[in-house]
PDB file of C-alpha atoms in Angstrom:
ATOM      1  CA  GLN A   1       0.000   0.000   0.000  1.00 45.00           C
ATOM      2  CA  THR A   2       1.319   3.421  -0.911  1.00 45.00           C
ATOM      3  CA  ASN A   3       1.244   6.586   1.129  1.00 48.00           C
ATOM      4  CA  ILE A   4       0.586   8.926  -1.761  1.00 49.00           C
ATOM      5  CA  LYS A   5      -1.267  12.005  -0.573  1.00 51.00           C
ATOM      6  CA  ARG A   6      -3.962  13.347  -2.834  1.00 53.00           C
ATOM      7  CA  PRO A   7      -5.126  16.594  -1.227  1.00 53.00           C
ATOM      8  CA  PHE A   8      -7.425  17.382  -4.145  1.00 52.00           C
ATOM      9  CA  LEU A   9      -9.458  14.257  -3.353  1.00 52.00           C
ATOM     10  CA  LYS A  10     -10.146  15.311   0.258  1.00 52.00           C
ATOM     11  CA  ASN A  11     -13.568  16.694   1.032  1.00 51.00           C
ATOM     12  CA  ILE A  12     -14.853  16.313  -2.513  1.00 48.00           C
ATOM     13  CA  LYS A  13     -18.557  15.749  -2.829  1.00 49.00           C
ATOM     14  CA  ARG A  14     -18.821  13.507  -5.846  1.00 51.00           C
ATOM     15  CA  GLU A  15     -22.489  14.218  -6.467  1.00 49.00           C
ATOM     16  CA  LYS A  16     -21.673  17.647  -7.890  1.00 77.00           C
ATOM     17  CA  ASN A  17     -22.167  17.330 -11.605  1.00 87.00           C
ATOM     18  CA  LYS A  18     -22.723  20.958 -12.411  1.00 90.00           C
ATOM     19  CA  TYR A  19     -20.473  21.613 -15.434  1.00 96.00           C
ATOM     20  CA  ILE A  20     -18.984  20.348 -18.626  1.00 97.00           C
ATOM     21  CA  THR A  21     -15.309  21.216 -18.215  1.00 97.00           C
ATOM     22  CA  PHE A  22     -12.724  21.516 -20.961  1.00 96.00           C
ATOM     23  CA  ILE A  23      -9.175  20.951 -19.726  1.00 95.00           C
ATOM     24  CA  ASP A  24      -7.088  23.037 -22.087  1.00 93.00           C
ATOM     25  CA  SER A  25      -3.602  21.979 -23.135  1.00 88.00           C
ATOM     26  CA  ASN A  26      -2.747  25.225 -24.977  1.00 87.00           C
ATOM     27  CA  ILE A  27      -2.722  24.806 -28.738  1.00 79.00           C
ATOM     28  CA  LEU A  28       0.215  27.247 -28.820  1.00 73.00           C
ATOM     29  CA  HIS A  29       2.224  25.387 -26.186  1.00 63.00           C
ATOM     30  CA  PRO A  30       5.958  25.558 -26.974  1.00 61.00           C
ATOM     31  CA  ASP A  31       6.214  21.737 -26.880  1.00 62.00           C
ATOM     32  CA  TYR A  32       3.610  21.418 -29.636  1.00 58.00           C
ATOM     33  CA  ILE A  33       5.175  24.155 -31.734  1.00 60.00           C
ATOM     34  CA  LYS A  34       8.639  22.630 -31.370  1.00 59.00           C
ATOM     35  CA  ARG A  35       7.378  19.243 -32.613  1.00 61.00           C
ATOM     36  CA  GLU A  36       4.964  20.499 -35.291  1.00 64.00           C
ATOM     37  CA  GLN A  37       4.802  23.266 -37.812  1.00 62.00           C
ATOM     38  CA  LYS A  38       3.885  26.665 -36.463  1.00 71.00           C
ATOM     39  CA  ILE A  39       0.142  27.226 -36.356  1.00 75.00           C
ATOM     40  CA  ASN A  40      -0.837  30.084 -38.622  1.00 82.00           C
ATOM     41  CA  GLU A  41      -3.664  32.554 -37.991  1.00 87.00           C
ATOM     42  CA  LYS A  42      -6.130  30.671 -40.211  1.00 91.00           C
ATOM     43  CA  LEU A  43      -5.544  27.315 -38.496  1.00 88.00           C
ATOM     44  CA  LEU A  44      -5.851  28.961 -35.098  1.00 89.00           C
ATOM     45  CA  LYS A  45      -9.168  30.588 -36.078  1.00 95.00           C
ATOM     46  CA  ASN A  46     -10.410  27.229 -37.393  1.00 94.00           C
ATOM     47  CA  TYR A  47      -9.433  25.475 -34.177  1.00 92.00           C
ATOM     48  CA  PHE A  48     -11.367  27.955 -32.049  1.00 95.00           C
ATOM     49  CA  PHE A  49     -14.311  27.823 -34.469  1.00 96.00           C
ATOM     50  CA  PHE A  50     -14.529  24.028 -34.127  1.00 96.00           C
ATOM     51  CA  LEU A  51     -14.115  24.139 -30.343  1.00 95.00           C
ATOM     52  CA  ASN A  52     -16.759  26.834 -30.010  1.00 96.00           C
ATOM     53  CA  ASN A  53     -19.273  24.831 -32.076  1.00 95.00           C
ATOM     54  CA  TYR A  54     -18.571  21.655 -30.142  1.00 96.00           C
ATOM     55  CA  PHE A  55     -18.989  23.404 -26.783  1.00 96.00           C
ATOM     56  CA  ILE A  56     -22.254  25.046 -27.847  1.00 95.00           C
ATOM     57  CA  ASN A  57     -23.567  21.672 -29.018  1.00 93.00           C
ATOM     58  CA  MET A  58     -22.634  19.961 -25.741  1.00 95.00           C
ATOM     59  CA  GLN A  59     -24.142  22.797 -23.714  1.00 95.00           C
ATOM     60  CA  LYS A  60     -27.466  22.452 -25.563  1.00 94.00           C
ATOM     61  CA  ILE A  61     -27.575  18.663 -25.332  1.00 93.00           C
ATOM     62  CA  PHE A  62     -26.781  18.434 -21.628  1.00 94.00           C
ATOM     63  CA  ASN A  63     -28.153  21.783 -20.459  1.00 95.00           C
ATOM     64  CA  LYS A  64     -24.951  22.393 -18.503  1.00 95.00           C
ATOM     65  CA  GLU A  65     -22.532  25.288 -18.559  1.00 96.00           C
ATOM     66  CA  VAL A  66     -19.198  24.751 -20.300  1.00 97.00           C
ATOM     67  CA  ILE A  67     -16.205  25.895 -18.260  1.00 97.00           C
ATOM     68  CA  ILE A  68     -12.736  26.189 -19.777  1.00 97.00           C
ATOM     69  CA  CYS A  69      -9.802  25.467 -17.464  1.00 97.00           C
ATOM     70  CA  LEU A  70      -6.872  27.064 -19.196  1.00 95.00           C
ATOM     71  CA  HIS A  71      -3.400  25.621 -19.219  1.00 92.00           C
ATOM     72  CA  PRO A  72      -1.063  27.886 -17.201  1.00 92.00           C
ATOM     73  CA  SER A  73       0.796  28.826 -20.405  1.00 90.00           C
ATOM     74  CA  SER A  74      -2.355  29.702 -22.388  1.00 91.00           C
ATOM     75  CA  ASN A  75      -2.933  33.278 -23.465  1.00 92.00           C
ATOM     76  CA  ILE A  76      -6.145  34.158 -21.638  1.00 93.00           C
ATOM     77  CA  LYS A  77      -6.749  37.228 -23.840  1.00 95.00           C
ATOM     78  CA  LEU A  78      -6.661  35.092 -26.978  1.00 94.00           C
ATOM     79  CA  TYR A  79      -9.008  32.475 -25.510  1.00 94.00           C
ATOM     80  CA  LYS A  80     -11.430  35.116 -24.222  1.00 95.00           C
ATOM     81  CA  LYS A  81     -11.453  36.755 -27.636  1.00 95.00           C
ATOM     82  CA  GLU A  82     -12.132  33.486 -29.469  1.00 95.00           C
ATOM     83  CA  LEU A  83     -14.343  31.669 -26.942  1.00 96.00           C
ATOM     84  CA  ASN A  84     -16.090  34.607 -25.298  1.00 95.00           C
ATOM     85  CA  ARG A  85     -19.348  32.716 -24.630  1.00 95.00           C
ATOM     86  CA  PHE A  86     -17.687  30.599 -21.967  1.00 97.00           C
ATOM     87  CA  LYS A  87     -16.243  31.222 -18.539  1.00 97.00           C
ATOM     88  CA  MET A  88     -12.586  30.363 -18.242  1.00 97.00           C
ATOM     89  CA  TYR A  89     -10.165  30.074 -15.391  1.00 96.00           C
ATOM     90  CA  LYS A  90      -6.524  29.391 -14.719  1.00 95.00           C
ATOM     91  CA  TYR A  91      -5.291  27.458 -11.695  1.00 94.00           C
ATOM     92  CA  GLN A  92      -8.745  26.120 -10.774  1.00 94.00           C
ATOM     93  CA  THR A  93      -8.713  22.894 -12.755  1.00 93.00           C
ATOM     94  CA  GLU A  94      -9.065  20.543  -9.767  1.00 92.00           C
ATOM     95  CA  LYS A  95     -12.065  22.485  -8.473  1.00 94.00           C
ATOM     96  CA  TYR A  96     -13.888  22.271 -11.792  1.00 95.00           C
ATOM     97  CA  ILE A  97     -12.936  18.653 -12.389  1.00 94.00           C
ATOM     98  CA  SER A  98     -14.555  17.689  -9.100  1.00 94.00           C
ATOM     99  CA  ASN A  99     -17.715  19.672  -9.942  1.00 95.00           C
ATOM    100  CA  SER A 100     -18.119  18.408 -13.497  1.00 95.00           C
ATOM    101  CA  TYR A 101     -20.541  16.050 -15.127  1.00 95.00           C
ATOM    102  CA  ILE A 102     -18.360  15.586 -18.202  1.00 95.00           C
ATOM    103  CA  LEU A 103     -14.684  16.348 -18.777  1.00 96.00           C
ATOM    104  CA  LEU A 104     -13.324  17.222 -22.212  1.00 96.00           C
ATOM    105  CA  PHE A 105      -9.629  17.231 -23.092  1.00 93.00           C
ATOM    106  CA  HIS A 106      -7.075  16.815 -25.868  1.00 87.00           C
ATOM    107  CA  ASP A 107      -3.925  15.949 -23.948  1.00 82.00           C
ATOM    108  CA  SER A 108      -3.546  16.697 -20.249  1.00 84.00           C
ATOM    109  CA  SER A 109      -2.195  14.895 -17.222  1.00 81.00           C
ATOM    110  CA  SER A 110      -4.917  16.655 -15.195  1.00 88.00           C
ATOM    111  CA  ILE A 111      -7.322  14.105 -16.635  1.00 88.00           C
ATOM    112  CA  PHE A 112      -6.034  11.588 -14.073  1.00 86.00           C
ATOM    113  CA  SER A 113      -7.929  13.485 -11.365  1.00 90.00           C
ATOM    114  CA  GLY A 114     -11.099  12.935 -13.370  1.00 91.00           C
ATOM    115  CA  ILE A 115     -10.282   9.257 -13.745  1.00 87.00           C
ATOM    116  CA  LEU A 116      -9.805   8.898  -9.985  1.00 90.00           C
ATOM    117  CA  LEU A 117     -13.135  10.640  -9.419  1.00 91.00           C
ATOM    118  CA  LYS A 118     -14.818   8.374 -12.003  1.00 90.00           C
ATOM    119  CA  LYS A 119     -15.994  11.278 -14.136  1.00 93.00           C
ATOM    120  CA  LYS A 120     -17.414  10.917 -17.630  1.00 93.00           C
ATOM    121  CA  ILE A 121     -14.578  11.806 -20.014  1.00 93.00           C
ATOM    122  CA  ILE A 122     -14.442  12.607 -23.722  1.00 94.00           C
ATOM    123  CA  ASN A 123     -11.182  12.987 -25.593  1.00 92.00           C
ATOM    124  CA  LEU A 124     -11.309  15.648 -28.303  1.00 93.00           C
ATOM    125  CA  LYS A 125      -9.449  15.069 -31.538  1.00 89.00           C
ATOM    126  CA  SER A 126      -8.328  17.745 -33.971  1.00 88.00           C
ATOM    127  CA  LYS A 127      -5.818  17.544 -36.821  1.00 86.00           C
ATOM    128  CA  ILE A 128      -4.974  21.161 -36.042  1.00 85.00           C
ATOM    129  CA  MET A 129      -3.517  20.102 -32.675  1.00 80.00           C
ATOM    130  CA  GLY A 130      -0.877  18.210 -34.628  1.00 75.00           C
ATOM    131  CA  SER A 131       0.445  14.674 -34.613  1.00 74.00           C
ATOM    132  CA  HIS A 132       2.311  14.999 -31.287  1.00 69.00           C
ATOM    133  CA  ALA A 133      -0.836  15.894 -29.319  1.00 72.00           C
ATOM    134  CA  ASN A 134      -2.857  13.276 -31.175  1.00 72.00           C
ATOM    135  CA  ARG A 135      -0.234  10.569 -30.501  1.00 75.00           C
ATOM    136  CA  ARG A 136      -0.363  11.428 -26.812  1.00 74.00           C
ATOM    137  CA  ALA A 137      -4.164  11.254 -26.941  1.00 72.00           C
ATOM    138  CA  GLU A 138      -3.886   7.821 -28.592  1.00 76.00           C
ATOM    139  CA  PHE A 139      -1.815   6.714 -25.599  1.00 74.00           C
ATOM    140  CA  TYR A 140      -4.694   7.656 -23.289  1.00 71.00           C
ATOM    141  CA  MET A 141      -7.166   5.947 -25.598  1.00 72.00           C
ATOM    142  CA  LYS A 142      -5.265   2.657 -25.557  1.00 73.00           C
ATOM    143  CA  LYS A 143      -4.900   2.622 -21.775  1.00 73.00           C
ATOM    144  CA  ILE A 144      -8.300   3.905 -20.696  1.00 76.00           C
ATOM    145  CA  LYS A 145     -10.647   3.620 -23.698  1.00 77.00           C
ATOM    146  CA  PHE A 146     -12.259   7.057 -23.591  1.00 82.00           C
ATOM    147  CA  ILE A 147     -14.994   8.173 -25.933  1.00 88.00           C
ATOM    148  CA  ARG A 148     -13.348  10.256 -28.655  1.00 88.00           C
ATOM    149  CA  HIS A 149     -14.941  13.016 -30.725  1.00 92.00           C
ATOM    150  CA  ASP A 150     -13.369  14.720 -33.711  1.00 91.00           C
ATOM    151  CA  ILE A 151     -14.274  18.396 -33.290  1.00 93.00           C
ATOM    152  CA  GLU A 152     -13.628  19.037 -36.984  1.00 92.00           C
ATOM    153  CA  LYS A 153     -16.454  16.721 -38.053  1.00 91.00           C
ATOM    154  CA  LYS A 154     -20.163  17.319 -37.718  1.00 85.00           C
ATOM    155  CA  LEU A 155     -21.328  15.204 -34.819  1.00 80.00           C
ATOM    156  CA  LEU A 156     -24.867  14.064 -34.353  1.00 82.00           C
ATOM    157  CA  ILE A 157     -24.821  13.285 -30.667  1.00 83.00           C
ATOM    158  CA  ASN A 158     -27.505  11.047 -29.253  1.00 84.00           C
ATOM    159  CA  LYS A 159     -27.618  12.017 -25.574  1.00 88.00           C
ATOM    160  CA  LYS A 160     -28.949   8.691 -24.258  1.00 89.00           C
ATOM    161  CA  ARG A 161     -26.449   6.619 -26.245  1.00 89.00           C
ATOM    162  CA  LEU A 162     -23.569   8.915 -25.292  1.00 88.00           C
ATOM    163  CA  ILE A 163     -24.436   8.673 -21.577  1.00 87.00           C
ATOM    164  CA  ILE A 164     -24.604   4.873 -21.805  1.00 86.00           C
ATOM    165  CA  ASN A 165     -21.198   4.795 -23.519  1.00 86.00           C
ATOM    166  CA  LEU A 166     -19.703   7.241 -21.012  1.00 86.00           C
ATOM    167  CA  ASN A 167     -20.983   5.145 -18.116  1.00 83.00           C
ATOM    168  CA  ASN A 168     -19.295   2.075 -19.570  1.00 75.00           C
TER     169      ASN A 168
END
């Protein structure tokens, strides 16, 4: 038995399922840029367009507010400009993970908190994120078998079927 302390798991009421939370990994993160081509203005606009549409769709289907938990390196001004319909926060990821009904992510180690809390999790795919981020997401998919949605494709989401799949 290990003595690993998990302070974020203390005093968490698991019945709080108030939000749909996106755990951002910063599309302009230096690690992604170093491994991929630089993302131009058009690709960046497309990425935010697809994310925005996906979030709006999920908000309508589940009647829950979408919260964006920004990566510490993300440019909050850029995200607020492009995704201004949604509340966003830095350094509050654990709080929103514990209060979420569904977690959305591309590539983030913060997702392990959601796994420990047995949250419903959807991995978001986008070619714009680049092959490095998508390879890392594939790693998660092989180990944990998340539901995966391609934000660049039109999704017809059946709420009942999605909930059944997320519960499995």
